[in-house]
Coordinates of C-alpha atoms in Angstrom, one line a residue:
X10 CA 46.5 128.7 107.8
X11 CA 45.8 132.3 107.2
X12 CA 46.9 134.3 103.8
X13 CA 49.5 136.5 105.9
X14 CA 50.6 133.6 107.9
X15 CA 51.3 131.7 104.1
X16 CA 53.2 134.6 103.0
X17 CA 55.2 135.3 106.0
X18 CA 56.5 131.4 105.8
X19 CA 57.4 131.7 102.2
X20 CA 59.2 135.3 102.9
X21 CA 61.5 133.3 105.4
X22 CA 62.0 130.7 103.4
X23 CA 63.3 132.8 100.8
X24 CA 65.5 134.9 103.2
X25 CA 66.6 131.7 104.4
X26 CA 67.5 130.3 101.3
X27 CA 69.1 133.7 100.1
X28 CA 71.7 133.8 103.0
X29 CA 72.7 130.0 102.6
X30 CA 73.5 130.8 98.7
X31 CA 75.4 134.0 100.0
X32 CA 77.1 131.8 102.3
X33 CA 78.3 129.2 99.8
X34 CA 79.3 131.6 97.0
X35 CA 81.3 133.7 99.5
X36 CA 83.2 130.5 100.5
X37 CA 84.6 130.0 96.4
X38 CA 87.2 133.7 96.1
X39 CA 88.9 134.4 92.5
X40 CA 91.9 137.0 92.6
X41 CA 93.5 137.0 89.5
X42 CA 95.3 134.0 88.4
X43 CA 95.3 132.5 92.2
X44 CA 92.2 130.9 92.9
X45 CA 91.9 129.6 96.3
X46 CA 88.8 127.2 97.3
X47 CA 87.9 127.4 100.8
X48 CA 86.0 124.5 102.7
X49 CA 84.9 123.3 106.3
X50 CA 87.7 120.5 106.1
X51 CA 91.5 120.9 107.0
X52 CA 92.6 120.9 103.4
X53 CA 91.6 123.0 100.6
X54 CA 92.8 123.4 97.0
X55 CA 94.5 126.6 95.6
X56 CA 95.8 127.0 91.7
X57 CA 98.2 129.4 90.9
X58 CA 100.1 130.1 87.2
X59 CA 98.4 126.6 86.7
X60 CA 99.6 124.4 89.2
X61 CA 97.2 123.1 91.3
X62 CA 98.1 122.6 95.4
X63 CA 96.5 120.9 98.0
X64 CA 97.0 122.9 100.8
X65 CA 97.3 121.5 104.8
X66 CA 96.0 124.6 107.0
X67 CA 97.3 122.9 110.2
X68 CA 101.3 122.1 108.6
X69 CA 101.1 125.2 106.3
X70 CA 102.2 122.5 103.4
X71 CA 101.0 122.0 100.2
X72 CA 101.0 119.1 97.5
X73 CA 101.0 119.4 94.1
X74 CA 98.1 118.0 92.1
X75 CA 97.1 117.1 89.1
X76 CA 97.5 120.3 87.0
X77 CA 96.3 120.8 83.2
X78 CA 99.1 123.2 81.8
X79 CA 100.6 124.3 78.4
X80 CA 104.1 125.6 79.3
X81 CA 107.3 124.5 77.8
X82 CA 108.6 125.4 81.1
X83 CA 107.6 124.5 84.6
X84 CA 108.8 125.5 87.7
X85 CA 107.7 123.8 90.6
X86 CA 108.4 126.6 93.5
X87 CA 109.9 125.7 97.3
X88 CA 106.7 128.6 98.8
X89 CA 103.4 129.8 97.7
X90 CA 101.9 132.7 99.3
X91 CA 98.0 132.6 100.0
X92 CA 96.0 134.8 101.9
X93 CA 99.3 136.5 103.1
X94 CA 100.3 132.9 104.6
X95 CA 103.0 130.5 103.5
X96 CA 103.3 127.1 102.5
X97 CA 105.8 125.1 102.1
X98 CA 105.3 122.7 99.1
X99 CA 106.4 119.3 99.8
X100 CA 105.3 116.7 97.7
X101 CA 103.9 116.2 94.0
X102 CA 101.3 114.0 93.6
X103 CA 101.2 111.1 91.6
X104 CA 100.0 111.6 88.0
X105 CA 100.4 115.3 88.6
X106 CA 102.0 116.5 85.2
X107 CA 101.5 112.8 83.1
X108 CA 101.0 113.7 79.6
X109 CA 101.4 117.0 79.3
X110 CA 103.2 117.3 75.8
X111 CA 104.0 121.2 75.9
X112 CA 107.1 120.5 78.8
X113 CA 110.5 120.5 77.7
X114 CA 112.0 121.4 81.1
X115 CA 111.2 121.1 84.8
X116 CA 112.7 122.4 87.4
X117 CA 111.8 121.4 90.6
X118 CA 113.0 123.9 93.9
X119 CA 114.8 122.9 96.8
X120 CA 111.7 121.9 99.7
X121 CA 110.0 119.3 97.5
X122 CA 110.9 115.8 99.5
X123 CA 108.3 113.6 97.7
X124 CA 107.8 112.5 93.9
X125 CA 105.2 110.0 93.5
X126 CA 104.3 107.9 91.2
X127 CA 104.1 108.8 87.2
X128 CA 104.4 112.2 88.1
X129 CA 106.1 113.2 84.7
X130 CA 105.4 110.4 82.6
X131 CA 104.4 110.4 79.1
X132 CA 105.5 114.2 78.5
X133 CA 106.3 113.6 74.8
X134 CA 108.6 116.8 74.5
X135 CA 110.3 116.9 78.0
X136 CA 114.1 117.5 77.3
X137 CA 115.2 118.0 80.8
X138 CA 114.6 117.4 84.7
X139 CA 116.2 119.1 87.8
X140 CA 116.1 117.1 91.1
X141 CA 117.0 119.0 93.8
X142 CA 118.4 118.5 97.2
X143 CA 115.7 118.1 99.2
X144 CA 114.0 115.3 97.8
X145 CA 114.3 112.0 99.6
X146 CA 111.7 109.4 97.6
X147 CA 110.8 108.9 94.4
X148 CA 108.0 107.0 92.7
X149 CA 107.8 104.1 90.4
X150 CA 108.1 105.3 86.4
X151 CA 107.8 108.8 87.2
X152 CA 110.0 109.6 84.3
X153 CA 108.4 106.9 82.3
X154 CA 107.7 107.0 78.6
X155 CA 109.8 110.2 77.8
X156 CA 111.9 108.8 74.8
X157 CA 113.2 112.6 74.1
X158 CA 114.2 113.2 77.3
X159 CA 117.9 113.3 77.4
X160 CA 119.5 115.2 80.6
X161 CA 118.7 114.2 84.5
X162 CA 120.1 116.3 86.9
X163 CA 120.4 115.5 90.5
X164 CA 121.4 118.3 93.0
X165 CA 124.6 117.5 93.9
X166 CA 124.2 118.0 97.4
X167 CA 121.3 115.2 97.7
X168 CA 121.2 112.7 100.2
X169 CA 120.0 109.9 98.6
X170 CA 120.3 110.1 95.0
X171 CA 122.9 111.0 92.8
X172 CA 123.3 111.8 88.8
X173 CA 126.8 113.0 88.2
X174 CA 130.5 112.3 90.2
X175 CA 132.7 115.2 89.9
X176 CA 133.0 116.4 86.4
X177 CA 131.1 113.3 85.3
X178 CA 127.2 114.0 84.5
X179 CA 125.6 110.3 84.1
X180 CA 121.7 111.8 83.2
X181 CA 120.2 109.3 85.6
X182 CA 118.7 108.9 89.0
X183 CA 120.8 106.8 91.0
X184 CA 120.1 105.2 94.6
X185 CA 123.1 106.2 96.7
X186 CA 122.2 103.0 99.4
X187 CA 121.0 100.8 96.8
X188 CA 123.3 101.6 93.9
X189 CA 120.3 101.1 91.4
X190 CA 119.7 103.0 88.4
X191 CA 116.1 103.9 89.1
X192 CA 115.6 106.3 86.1
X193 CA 117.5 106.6 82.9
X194 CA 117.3 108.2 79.5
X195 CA 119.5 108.1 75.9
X196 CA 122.2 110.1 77.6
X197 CA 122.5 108.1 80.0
X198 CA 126.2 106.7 81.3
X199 CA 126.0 103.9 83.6
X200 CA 129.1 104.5 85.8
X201 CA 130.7 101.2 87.4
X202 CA 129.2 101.9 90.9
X203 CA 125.7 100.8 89.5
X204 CA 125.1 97.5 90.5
X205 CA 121.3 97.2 90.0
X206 CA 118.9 98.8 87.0
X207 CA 115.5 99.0 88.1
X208 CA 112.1 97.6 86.3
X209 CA 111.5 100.0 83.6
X210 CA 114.7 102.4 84.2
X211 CA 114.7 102.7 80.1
X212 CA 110.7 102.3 79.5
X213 CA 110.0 103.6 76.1
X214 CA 113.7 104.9 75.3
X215 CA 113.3 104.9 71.9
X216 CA 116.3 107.0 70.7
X217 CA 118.7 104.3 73.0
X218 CA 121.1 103.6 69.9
X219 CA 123.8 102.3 72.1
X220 CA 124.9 101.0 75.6
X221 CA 127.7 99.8 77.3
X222 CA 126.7 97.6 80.6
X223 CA 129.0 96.1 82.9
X224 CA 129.4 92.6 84.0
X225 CA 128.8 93.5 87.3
X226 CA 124.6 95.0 87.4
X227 CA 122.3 92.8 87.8
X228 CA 119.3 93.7 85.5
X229 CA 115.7 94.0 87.1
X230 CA 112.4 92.9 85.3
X231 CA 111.8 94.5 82.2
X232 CA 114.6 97.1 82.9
X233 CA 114.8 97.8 79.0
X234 CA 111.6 97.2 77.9
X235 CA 110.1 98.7 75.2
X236 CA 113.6 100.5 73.7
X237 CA 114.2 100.1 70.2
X238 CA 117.4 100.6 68.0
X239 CA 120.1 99.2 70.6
X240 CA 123.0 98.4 67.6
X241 CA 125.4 97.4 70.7

């Protein structure tokens, strides 16, 4: 192979090689403090004021992911914009916020149906939770470990949980079919509806100094396990 014939190979090469890495760095765009993360596949992944989403193109939904933040306050929103399209946001993914010390308070906007597993657990400084109306199933422990946490609030217009009756706030998640106390706190009230406490309703509820439980619940596995200082 001739000289020219060597060099016109390698020059195509190069072009070659130069448009593919054109290619993949146009595919990765930064505007501000969104950052959206385009790919061949249905979903892709967009962060914005920290939060990380997993977004459905086809649905227009997105999912909350596991996010790395240092707020005291989070806001999980019902829209995000991106692109000039919206999505609805619909679920938060298991693990999503777990140990993130910095929360104290998390409100979560009406359009979020799904709360998986651990979601909020472990946040060392979370004070207070708002559940809103839309959501329809939540996780095992998502609320676990949070021994400062000491108001639940349930949108009073939810479907299938509850956390107050009337003028009566009980801090708790509460199964409107089931009548099981799925999540509770040092707050809490357990009102005489309750028939059923769920595995780990009270995991790690260390500043529990008292409790008043009814003949009639039935206590699941472990309901109260790890919570210290119960004088009655």
């Amino acid at each position: 192979m001739g000289k020219n014939k060597i060099c016109k190979v390698i020059a195509i090469s190069v072009v070659l090689f130069l448009s593919v890495y054109l290619f993949v760095m146009e595919e990765v765009e930064y505007r501000g403090n969104n950052k959206v993360v385009s790919t061949e596949e249905e979903n892709t992944t967009f962060t914005q004021d920290s939060i990380n989403y997993k977004l459905n193109k086809e649905n227009k939904t997105a999912t909350v992911i596991r996010s790395k933040i240092s707020v005291a306050s989070l806001e999980i929103p019902s829209t995000i914009t991106v692109e000039g399209e919206d999505y609805s946001v619909i679920a938060i993914e298991e693990r999503a916020f777990s140990a993130t010390d910095s929360l104290k308070t998390i409100v979560i906007k009406d359009g979020v149906k799904t709360i998986e597993n651990l979601a909020f657990a472990w946040c060392n400084s979370l004070e207070c939770i708002e559940i809103p109306e839309s959501v329809e199933s939540i996780g095992y422990d998502v609320l676990e470990g949070n021994y400062r946490l000491k108001k639940i609030v349930v949108d009073d217009n939810n479907k299938v949980y509850y956390s107050s009756f009337e003028d009566q706030e009980y801090n708790a998640v509460i199964e409107k079919e089931s009548a099981k106390l799925i999540v509770g706190c040092k707050e809490t009230i357990i009102p005489n509806t309750v028939k059923t406490i769920g595995k780990e309703a009270f995991y790690e509820c260390r500043s529990l100094s008292s409790i008043i439980i009814l003949l009639s619940i039935l206590f699941s596995y472990l309901c109260f396990i790890r919570t210290m200082h119960i004088a009655e």
